[in-house]
Short mmCIF file of C-alpha atoms in Angstrom, two decimals:
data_model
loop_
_atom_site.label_atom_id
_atom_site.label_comp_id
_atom_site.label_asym_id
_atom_site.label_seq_id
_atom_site.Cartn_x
_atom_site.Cartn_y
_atom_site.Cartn_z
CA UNK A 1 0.00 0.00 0.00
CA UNK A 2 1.10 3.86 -1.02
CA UNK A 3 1.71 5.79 1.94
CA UNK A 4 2.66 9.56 2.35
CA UNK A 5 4.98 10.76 4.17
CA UNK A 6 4.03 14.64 4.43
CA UNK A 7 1.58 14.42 7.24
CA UNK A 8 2.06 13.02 10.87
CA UNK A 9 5.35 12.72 13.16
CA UNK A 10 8.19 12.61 11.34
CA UNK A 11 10.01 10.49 13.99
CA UNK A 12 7.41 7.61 14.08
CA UNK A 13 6.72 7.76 10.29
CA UNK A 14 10.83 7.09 9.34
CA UNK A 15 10.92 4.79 12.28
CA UNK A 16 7.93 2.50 10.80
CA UNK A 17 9.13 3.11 7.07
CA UNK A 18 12.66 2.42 8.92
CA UNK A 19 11.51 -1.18 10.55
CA UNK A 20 10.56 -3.40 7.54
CA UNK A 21 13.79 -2.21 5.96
CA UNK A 22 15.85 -2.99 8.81
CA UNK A 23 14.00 -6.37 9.25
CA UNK A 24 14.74 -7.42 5.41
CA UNK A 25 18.94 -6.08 6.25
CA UNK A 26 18.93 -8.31 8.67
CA UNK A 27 17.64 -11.53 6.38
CA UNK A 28 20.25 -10.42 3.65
CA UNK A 29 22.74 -10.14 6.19
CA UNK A 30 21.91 -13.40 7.72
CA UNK A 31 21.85 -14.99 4.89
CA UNK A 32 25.69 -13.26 4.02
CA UNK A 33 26.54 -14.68 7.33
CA UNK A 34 25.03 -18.10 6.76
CA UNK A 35 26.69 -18.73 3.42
CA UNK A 36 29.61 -17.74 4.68
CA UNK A 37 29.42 -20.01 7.70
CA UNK A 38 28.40 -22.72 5.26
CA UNK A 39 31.51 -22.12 3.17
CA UNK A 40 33.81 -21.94 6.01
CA UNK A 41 32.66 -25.10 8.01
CA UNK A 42 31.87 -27.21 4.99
CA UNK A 43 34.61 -25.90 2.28
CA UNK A 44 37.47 -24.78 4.74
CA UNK A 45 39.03 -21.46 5.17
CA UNK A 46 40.60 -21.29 1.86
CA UNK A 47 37.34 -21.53 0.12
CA UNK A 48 36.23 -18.65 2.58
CA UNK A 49 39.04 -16.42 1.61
CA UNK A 50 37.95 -17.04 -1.57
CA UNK A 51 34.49 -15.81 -1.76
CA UNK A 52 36.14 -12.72 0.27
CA UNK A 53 38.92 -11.91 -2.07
CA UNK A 54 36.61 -9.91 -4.20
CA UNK A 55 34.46 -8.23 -1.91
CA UNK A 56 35.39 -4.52 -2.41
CA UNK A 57 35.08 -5.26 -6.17
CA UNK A 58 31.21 -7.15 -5.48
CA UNK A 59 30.38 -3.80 -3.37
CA UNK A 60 31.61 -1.59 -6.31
CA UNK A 61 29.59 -3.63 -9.51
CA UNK A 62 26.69 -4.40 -6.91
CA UNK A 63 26.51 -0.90 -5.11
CA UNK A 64 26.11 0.42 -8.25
CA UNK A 65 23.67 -1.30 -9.34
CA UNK A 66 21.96 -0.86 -5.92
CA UNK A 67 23.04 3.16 -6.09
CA UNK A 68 21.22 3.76 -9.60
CA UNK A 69 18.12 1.85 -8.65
CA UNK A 70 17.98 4.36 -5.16
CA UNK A 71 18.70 7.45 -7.66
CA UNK A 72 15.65 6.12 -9.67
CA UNK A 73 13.51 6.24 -7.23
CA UNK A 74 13.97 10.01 -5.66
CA UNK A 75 12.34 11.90 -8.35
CA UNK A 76 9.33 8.95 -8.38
CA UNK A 77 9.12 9.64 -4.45
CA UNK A 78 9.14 13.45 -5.01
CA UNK A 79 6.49 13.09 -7.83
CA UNK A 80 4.53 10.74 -5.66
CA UNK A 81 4.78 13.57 -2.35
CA UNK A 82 3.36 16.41 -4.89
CA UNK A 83 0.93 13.87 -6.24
CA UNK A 84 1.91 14.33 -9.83
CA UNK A 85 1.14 10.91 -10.35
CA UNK A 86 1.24 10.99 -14.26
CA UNK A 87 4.86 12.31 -14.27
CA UNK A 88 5.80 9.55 -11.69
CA UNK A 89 4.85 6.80 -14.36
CA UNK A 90 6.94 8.73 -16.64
CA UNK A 91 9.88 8.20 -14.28
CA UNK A 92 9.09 4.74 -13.36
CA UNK A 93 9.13 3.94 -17.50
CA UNK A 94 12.70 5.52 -17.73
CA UNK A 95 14.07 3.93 -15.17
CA UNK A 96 12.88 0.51 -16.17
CA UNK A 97 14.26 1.31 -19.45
CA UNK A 98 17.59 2.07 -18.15
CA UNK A 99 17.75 -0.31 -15.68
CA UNK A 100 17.62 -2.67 -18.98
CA UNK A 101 20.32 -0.92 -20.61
CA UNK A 102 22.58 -1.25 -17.32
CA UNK A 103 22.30 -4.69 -17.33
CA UNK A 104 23.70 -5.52 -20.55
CA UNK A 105 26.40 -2.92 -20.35
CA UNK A 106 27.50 -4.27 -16.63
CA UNK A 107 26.90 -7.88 -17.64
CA UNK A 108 29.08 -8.22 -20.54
CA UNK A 109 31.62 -5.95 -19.57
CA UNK A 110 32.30 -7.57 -15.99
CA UNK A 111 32.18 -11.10 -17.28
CA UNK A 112 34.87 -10.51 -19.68
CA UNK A 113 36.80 -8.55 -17.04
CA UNK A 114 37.11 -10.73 -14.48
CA UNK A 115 39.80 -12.44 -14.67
CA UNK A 116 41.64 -8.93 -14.84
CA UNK A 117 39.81 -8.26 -11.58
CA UNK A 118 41.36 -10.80 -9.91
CA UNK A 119 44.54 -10.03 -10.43
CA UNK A 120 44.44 -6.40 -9.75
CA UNK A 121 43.75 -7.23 -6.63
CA UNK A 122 46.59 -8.99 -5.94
CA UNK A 123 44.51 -12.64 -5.18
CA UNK A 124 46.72 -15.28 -3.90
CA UNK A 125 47.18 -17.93 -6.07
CA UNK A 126 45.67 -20.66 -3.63
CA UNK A 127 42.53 -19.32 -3.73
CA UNK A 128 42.26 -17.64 -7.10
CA UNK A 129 40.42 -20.07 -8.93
CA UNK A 130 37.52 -20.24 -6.87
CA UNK A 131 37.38 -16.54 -6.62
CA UNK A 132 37.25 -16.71 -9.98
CA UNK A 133 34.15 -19.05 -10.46
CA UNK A 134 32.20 -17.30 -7.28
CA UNK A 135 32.87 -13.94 -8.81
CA UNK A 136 32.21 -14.85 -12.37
CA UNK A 137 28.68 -16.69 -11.30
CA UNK A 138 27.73 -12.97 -9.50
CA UNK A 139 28.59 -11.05 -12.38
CA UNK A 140 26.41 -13.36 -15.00
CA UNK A 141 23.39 -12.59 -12.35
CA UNK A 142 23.91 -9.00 -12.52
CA UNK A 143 20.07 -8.52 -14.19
CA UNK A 144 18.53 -10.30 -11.64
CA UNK A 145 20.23 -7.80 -8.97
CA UNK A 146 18.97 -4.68 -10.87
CA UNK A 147 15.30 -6.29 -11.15
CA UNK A 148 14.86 -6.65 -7.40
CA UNK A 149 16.51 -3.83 -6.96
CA UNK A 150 14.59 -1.29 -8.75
CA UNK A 151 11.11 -2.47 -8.05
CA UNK A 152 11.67 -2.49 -4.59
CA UNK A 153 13.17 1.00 -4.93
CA UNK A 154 9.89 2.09 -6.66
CA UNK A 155 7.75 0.69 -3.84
CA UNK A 156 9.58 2.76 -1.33
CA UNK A 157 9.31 5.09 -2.99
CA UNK A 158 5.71 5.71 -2.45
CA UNK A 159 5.68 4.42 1.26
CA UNK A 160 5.74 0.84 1.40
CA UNK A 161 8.68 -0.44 2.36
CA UNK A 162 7.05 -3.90 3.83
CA UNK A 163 6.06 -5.73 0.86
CA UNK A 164 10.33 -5.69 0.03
CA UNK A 165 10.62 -7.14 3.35
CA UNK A 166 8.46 -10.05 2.50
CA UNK A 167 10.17 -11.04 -0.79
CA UNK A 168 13.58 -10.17 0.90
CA UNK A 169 12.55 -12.77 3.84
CA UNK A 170 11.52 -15.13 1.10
CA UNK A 171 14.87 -14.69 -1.20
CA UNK A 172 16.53 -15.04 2.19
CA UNK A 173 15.56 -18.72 3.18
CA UNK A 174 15.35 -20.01 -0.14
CA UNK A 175 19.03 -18.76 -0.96
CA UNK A 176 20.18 -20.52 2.74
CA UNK A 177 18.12 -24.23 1.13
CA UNK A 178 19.61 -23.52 -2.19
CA UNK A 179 23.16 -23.23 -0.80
CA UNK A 180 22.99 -26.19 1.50
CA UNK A 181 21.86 -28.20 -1.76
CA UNK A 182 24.48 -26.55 -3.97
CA UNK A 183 27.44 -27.31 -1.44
CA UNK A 184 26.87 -29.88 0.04
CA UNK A 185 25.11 -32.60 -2.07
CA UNK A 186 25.79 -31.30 -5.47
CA UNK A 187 29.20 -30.64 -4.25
CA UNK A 188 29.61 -27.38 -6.73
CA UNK A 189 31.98 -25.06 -4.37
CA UNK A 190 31.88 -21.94 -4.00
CA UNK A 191 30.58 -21.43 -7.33
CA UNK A 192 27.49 -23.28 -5.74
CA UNK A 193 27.34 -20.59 -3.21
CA UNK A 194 26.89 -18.07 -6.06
CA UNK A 195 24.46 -20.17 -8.39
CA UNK A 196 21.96 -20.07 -4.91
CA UNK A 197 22.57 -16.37 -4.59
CA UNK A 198 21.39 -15.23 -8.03
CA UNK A 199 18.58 -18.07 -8.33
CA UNK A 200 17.30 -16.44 -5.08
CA UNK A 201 17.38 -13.18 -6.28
CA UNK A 202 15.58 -13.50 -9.79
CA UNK A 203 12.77 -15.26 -8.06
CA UNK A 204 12.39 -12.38 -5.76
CA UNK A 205 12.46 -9.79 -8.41
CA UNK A 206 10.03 -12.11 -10.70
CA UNK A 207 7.76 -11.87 -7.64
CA UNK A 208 7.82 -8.58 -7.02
CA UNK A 209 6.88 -7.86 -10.61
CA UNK A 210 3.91 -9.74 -10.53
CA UNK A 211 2.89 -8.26 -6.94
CA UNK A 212 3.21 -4.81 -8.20
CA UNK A 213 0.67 -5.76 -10.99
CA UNK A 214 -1.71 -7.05 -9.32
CA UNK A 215 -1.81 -4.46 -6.05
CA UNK A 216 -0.54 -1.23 -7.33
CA UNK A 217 -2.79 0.24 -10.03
CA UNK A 218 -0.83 3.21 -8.97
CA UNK A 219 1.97 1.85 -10.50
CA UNK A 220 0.51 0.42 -13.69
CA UNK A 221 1.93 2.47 -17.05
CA UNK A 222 -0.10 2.95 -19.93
CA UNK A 223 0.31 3.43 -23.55
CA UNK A 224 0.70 7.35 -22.68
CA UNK A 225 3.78 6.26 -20.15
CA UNK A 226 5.60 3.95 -22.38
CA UNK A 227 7.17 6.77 -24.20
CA UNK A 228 11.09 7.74 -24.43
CA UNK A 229 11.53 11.85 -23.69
CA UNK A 230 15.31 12.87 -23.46
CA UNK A 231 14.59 15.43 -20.93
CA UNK A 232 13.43 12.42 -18.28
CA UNK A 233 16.33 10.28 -19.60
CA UNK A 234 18.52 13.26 -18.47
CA UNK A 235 16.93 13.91 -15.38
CA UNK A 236 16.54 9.85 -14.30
CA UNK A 237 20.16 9.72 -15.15
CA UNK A 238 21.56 12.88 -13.06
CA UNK A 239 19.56 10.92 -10.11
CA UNK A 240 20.57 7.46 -10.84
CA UNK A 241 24.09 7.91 -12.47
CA UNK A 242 25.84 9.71 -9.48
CA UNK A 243 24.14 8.07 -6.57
CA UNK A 244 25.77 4.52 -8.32
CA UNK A 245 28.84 6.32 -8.49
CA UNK A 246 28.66 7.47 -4.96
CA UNK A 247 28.97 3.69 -3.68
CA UNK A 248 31.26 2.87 -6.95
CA UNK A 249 33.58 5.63 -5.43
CA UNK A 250 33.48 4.12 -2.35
CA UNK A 251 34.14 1.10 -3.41
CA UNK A 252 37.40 2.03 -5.15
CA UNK A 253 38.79 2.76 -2.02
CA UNK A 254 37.40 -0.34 -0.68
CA UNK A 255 39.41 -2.55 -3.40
CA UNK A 256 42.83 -0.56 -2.93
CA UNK A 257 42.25 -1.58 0.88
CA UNK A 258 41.24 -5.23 -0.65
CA UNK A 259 44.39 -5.98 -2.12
CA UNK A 260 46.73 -4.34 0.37
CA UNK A 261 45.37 -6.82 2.87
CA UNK A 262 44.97 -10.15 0.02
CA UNK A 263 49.00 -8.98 -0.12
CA UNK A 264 49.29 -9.83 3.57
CA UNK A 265 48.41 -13.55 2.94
CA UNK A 266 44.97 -15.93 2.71
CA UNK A 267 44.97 -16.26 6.63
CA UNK A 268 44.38 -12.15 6.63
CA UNK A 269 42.06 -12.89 4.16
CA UNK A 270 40.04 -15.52 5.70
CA UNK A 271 40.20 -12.74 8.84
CA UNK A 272 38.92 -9.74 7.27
CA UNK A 273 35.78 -11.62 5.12
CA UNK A 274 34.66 -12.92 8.65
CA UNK A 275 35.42 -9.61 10.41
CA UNK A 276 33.72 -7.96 7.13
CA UNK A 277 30.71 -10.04 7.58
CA UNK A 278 29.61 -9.00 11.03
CA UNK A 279 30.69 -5.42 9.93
CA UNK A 280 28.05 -5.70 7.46
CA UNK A 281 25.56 -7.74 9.28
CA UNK A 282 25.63 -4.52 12.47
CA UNK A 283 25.32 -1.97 9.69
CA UNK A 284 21.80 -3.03 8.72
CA UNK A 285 20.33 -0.64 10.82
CA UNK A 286 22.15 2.42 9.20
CA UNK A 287 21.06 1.63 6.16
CA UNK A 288 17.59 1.32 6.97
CA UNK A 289 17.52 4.38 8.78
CA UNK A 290 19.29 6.15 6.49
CA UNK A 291 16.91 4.97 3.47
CA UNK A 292 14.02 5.85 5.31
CA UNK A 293 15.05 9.74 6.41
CA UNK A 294 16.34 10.20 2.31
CA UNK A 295 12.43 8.61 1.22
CA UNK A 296 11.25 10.72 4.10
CA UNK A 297 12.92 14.02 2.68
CA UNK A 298 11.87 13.11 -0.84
CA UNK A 299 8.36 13.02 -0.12
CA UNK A 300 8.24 16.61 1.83
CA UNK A 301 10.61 18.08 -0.60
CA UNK A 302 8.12 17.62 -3.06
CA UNK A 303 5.16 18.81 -1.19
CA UNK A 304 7.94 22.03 -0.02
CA UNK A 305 7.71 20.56 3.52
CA UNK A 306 11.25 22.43 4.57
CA UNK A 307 10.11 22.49 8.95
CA UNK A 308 9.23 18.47 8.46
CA UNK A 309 12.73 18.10 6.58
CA UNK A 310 14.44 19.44 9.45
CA UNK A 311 12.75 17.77 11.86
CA UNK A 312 13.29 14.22 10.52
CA UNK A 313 16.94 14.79 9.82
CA UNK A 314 17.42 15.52 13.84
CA UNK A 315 15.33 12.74 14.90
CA UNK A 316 17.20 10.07 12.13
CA UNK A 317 20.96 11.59 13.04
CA UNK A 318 19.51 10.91 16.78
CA UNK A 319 18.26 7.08 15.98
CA UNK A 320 21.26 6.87 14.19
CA UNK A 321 24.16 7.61 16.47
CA UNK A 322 22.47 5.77 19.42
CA UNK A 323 22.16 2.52 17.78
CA UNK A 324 26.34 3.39 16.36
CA UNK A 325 27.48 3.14 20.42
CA UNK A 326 25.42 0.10 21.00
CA UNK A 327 26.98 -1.37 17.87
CA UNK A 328 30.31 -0.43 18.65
CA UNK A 329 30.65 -2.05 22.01
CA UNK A 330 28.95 -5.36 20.68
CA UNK A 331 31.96 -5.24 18.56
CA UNK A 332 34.50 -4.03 20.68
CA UNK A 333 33.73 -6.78 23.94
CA UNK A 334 32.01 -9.70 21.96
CA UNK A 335 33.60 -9.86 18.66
CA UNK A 336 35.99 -12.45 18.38
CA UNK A 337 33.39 -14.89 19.97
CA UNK A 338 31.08 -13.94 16.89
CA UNK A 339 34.24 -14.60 14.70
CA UNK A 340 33.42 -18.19 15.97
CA UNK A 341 30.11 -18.43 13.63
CA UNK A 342 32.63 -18.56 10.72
CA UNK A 343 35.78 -19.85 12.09
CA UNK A 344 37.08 -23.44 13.91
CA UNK A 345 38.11 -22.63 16.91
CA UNK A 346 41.77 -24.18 16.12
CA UNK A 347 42.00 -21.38 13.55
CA UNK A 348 43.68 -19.67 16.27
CA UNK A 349 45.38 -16.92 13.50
CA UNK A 350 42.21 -16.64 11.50
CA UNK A 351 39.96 -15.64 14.72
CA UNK A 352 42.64 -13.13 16.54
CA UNK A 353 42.67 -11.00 12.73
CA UNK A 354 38.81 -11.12 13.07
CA UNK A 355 38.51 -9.81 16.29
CA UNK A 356 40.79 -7.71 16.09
CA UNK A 357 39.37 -5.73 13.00
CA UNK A 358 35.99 -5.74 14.63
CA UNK A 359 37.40 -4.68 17.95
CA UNK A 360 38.87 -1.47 16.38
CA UNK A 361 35.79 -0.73 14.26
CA UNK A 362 33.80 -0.78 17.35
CA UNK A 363 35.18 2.57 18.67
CA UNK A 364 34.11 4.60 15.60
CA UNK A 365 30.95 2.94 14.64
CA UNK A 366 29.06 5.97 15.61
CA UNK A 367 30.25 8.10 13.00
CA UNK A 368 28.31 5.93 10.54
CA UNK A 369 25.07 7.08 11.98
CA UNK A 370 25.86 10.67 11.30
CA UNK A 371 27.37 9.49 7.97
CA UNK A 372 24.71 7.21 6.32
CA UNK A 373 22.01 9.82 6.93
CA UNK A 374 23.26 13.06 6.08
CA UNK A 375 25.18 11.58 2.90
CA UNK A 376 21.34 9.98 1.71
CA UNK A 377 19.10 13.12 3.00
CA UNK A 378 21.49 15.25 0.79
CA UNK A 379 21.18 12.53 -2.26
CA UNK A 380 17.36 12.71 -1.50
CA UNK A 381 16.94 16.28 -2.18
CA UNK A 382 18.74 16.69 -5.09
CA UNK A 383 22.16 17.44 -4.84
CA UNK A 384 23.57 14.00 -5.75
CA UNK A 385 26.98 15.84 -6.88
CA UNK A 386 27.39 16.83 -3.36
CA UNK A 387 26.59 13.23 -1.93
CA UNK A 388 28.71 11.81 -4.40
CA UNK A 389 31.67 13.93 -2.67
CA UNK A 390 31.64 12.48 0.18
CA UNK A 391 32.46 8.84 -1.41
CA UNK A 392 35.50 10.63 -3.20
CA UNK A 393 36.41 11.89 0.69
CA UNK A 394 35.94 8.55 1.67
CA UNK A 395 38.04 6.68 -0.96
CA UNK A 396 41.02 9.28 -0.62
CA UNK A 397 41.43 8.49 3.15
CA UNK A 398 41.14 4.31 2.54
CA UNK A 399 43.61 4.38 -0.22
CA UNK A 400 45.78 6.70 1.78
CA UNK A 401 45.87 4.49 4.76
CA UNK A 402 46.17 1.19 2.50
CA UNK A 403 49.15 2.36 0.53
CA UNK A 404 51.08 4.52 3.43
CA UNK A 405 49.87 2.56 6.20
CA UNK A 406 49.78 -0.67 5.61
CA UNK A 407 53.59 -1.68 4.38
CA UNK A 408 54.97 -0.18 7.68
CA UNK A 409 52.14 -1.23 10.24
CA UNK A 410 50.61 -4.62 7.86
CA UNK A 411 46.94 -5.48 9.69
CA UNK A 412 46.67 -2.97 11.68
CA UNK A 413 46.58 -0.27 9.78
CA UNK A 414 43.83 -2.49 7.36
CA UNK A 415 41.55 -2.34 10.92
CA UNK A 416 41.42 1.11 11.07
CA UNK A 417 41.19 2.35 7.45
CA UNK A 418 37.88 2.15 7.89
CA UNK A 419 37.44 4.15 10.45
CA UNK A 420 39.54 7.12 8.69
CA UNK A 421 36.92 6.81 5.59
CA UNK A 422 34.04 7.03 8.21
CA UNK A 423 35.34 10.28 9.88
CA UNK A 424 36.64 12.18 6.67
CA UNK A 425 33.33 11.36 5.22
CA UNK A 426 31.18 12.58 8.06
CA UNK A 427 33.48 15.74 8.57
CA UNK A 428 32.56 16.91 4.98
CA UNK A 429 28.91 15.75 4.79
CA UNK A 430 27.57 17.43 8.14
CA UNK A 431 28.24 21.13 7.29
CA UNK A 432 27.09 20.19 3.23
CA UNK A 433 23.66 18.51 4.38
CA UNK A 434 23.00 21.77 6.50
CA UNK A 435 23.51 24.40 3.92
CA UNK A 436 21.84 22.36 1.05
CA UNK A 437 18.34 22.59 3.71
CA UNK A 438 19.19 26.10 3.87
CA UNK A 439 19.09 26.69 0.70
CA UNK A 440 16.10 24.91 -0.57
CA UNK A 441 14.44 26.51 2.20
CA UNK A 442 15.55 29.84 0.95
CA UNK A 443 14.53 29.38 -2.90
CA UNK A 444 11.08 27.93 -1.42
CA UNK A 445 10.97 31.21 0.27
CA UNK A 446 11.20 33.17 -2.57
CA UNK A 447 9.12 31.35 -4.85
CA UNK A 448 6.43 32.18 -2.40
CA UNK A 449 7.14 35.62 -2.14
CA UNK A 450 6.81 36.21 -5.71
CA UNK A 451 4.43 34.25 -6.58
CA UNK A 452 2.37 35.91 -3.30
CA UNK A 453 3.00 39.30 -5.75
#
């Protein structure tokens, strides 16, 4: 069901938008976690190191592909808050449209790349090989990505952010049955691991298809829709394009720090995926926070809301950095027993790297509730240039600690380039996010004024 965001408290209406989303995090997370338990108990450490060697390079082709869908979806939300419902059908047409182009661009392109990938990022030659066929497998489902993505983009983008959840819990399970049948009784690797990831994912987006259908007549396009304009082909891609780049940015950074650590050796590897699970598995609630304060802003920018924008960016920055200290000191006093999920305890090496990296994350996590919000309220109303700045701060201070830091200090500087990236990032973003409210607020002001004349 459609639901506006424009009317009612802002706190409870991000916090309800917020829950679904953090609910289906936490299945995709799981699931991360529980294929990567399944590799590591059933395949060994090496085949976990593996499925980790490439995962700045996953975040960068994947966050993309999540990042455009996002982009997509702020000028349907702000179409749907003003309830120009014609033009949003427009937008929802374009995007579809170059969601299809995206996929055969990324598809192809990736594929043939990969084995170029690899080596850039300095995989060890133990492993490389199944890197190779997990990473391969991923790229080859790159469509199926996109399709989730996007239509569960649109439906958040007019207020329902629980019918995502559903498929999400749905992919979820089925991808943990089809990876227990892939590994262990077809016996197909880690390649198997990959083959139940994308299988999961294209029934999810198939179903979400046919959901949207049915329920949202809202949604439906007509004849009248279906129609290619260059200026919404501009404006879907100045949404779209730079809010992909924003976590492709990020990313970069991400693989520099990727293969300074795969240089350190496969039991630093095996170490960092595990840490870098958990690290992903506690950052679910960002996220949904974050998504639900940049929906949130959408809507009332587009109904020229500017006191309800405010209000919700205090309250989410609030939710947000709360949650970051209770994260962080999970992390810093209990991580290396949840390194345990993924790692034999006679791993002794493996397990101290883990904990480790997840004991000195713990300190900043905080900074990622400032982060994540600001950096996706700013996206939100319209300054995705801006937003994507902040992922250019962030991959400058990574690739500065990974190249300066990490020969002299080796694994300990890889636990705290995060950290650096978090900081820079929020540093920038704060004061940007705050003048960009200003000044909407300001032009509303004097489009008022003159049209009061």
């Amino acid at each position: 069901m459609a639901k506006s965001m424009t009317e009612g408290n802002p706190l409870k209406l991000i916090l309800q938008f917020a829950l679904p989303l953090l609910a289906g995090n936490i299945f995709q997370q799981t699931y991360n976690m529980v294929d990567a338990a399944i590799v590591g108990r059933y395949l060994g450490t090496k085949a976990l190191a593996a499925i980790g060697a490439s995962a700045s390079v996953q975040f960068l082709v994947m966050g993309f592909c999540i990042g455009i869908c996002c982009g997509f979806g702020i000028p349907i939300a702000q179409r749907f808050g003003a309830k120009d419902y014609k033009n949003m059908r427009s937008c929802i047409f374009h995007a579809g449209f170059l969601v299809v182009v995206a996929a055969v661009i990324l598809t192809v392109v990736c594929s043939l790349l990969c084995p170029q990938i690899l080596h850039l990022l300095s995989t060890p030659d133990d492993i490389y090989q199944n890197a190779y066929y997990y990473l391969l497998v991923l790229f080859l489902g790159i469509p199926f990505s996109l399709l989730y993505n996007l239509l569960s983009g649109i439906l958040r983008a007019v207020g329902d952010s629980k019918t995502p959840f559903m498929f999400l819990v749905f992919s979820t399970v089925l991808n943990i049955v089809l990876d227990l049948f892939c590994i262990v009784v077809l016996k197909w690797g880690c390649a198997g691991a990959a083959i139940a990831t994308i299988t999961a994912q294209a029934v999810s987006g198939i179903l979400c298809l046919v959901y949207i259908r049915k329920h949202f007549s809202i949604l439906r396009l007509s004849g009248s829709d279906c129609k290619i304009k260059g200026s919404m082909v501009q404006l879907m891609l100045m949404m779209g394009v730079p809010m992909g780049l924003q976590y492709s940015i990020t990313a970069i950074g991400s693989m520099v720090m990727q293969s300074a650590n795969n240089g350190l050796g496969s039991v630093y590897v095996s170490g960092f995926t595990a840490g870098m699970r958990i690290k992903q598995f506690a950052m679910c609630p960002f996220d949904a926070i974050a998504t639900a304060v940049s929906t949130f802003c959408s809507q009332n920018l587009g109904a020229a809301r500017f006191d309800r924008i405010k209000k919700g960016l205090r309250d989410g920055i609030a939710a947000g950095i709360l949650y970051g200290i209770f994260a962080g000191l999970v992390l810093i006093f209990w991580g290396g027993i949840l390194s345990r999920l993924f790692i034999s305890e006679d791993e002794t090496e493996v397990l101290a790297a883990s904990a480790k990296y997840l004991q000195c994350l713990g300190f900043f996590y905080w900074s990622l509730g400032i982060l994540n919000v600001c950096r996706m309220s700013v996206q939100g109303l319209g300054y995705s240039g801006r937003a994507i700045f902040s992922g250019v701060v962030e991959m400058v201070a990574r690739i500065v600690v990974s190249k300066a830091f990490v020969p002299v200090f080796g694994f300990t500087a890889i636990c705290f380039a995060d950290q650096s990236a978090w900081v820079s990032g929020t540093i920038y973003i704060v004061p940007v996010c705050i003048l960009c409210v200003k000044k909407l607020t300001k032009q509303s002001a004097v489009r008022k004024g003159g049209s009061d004349k």
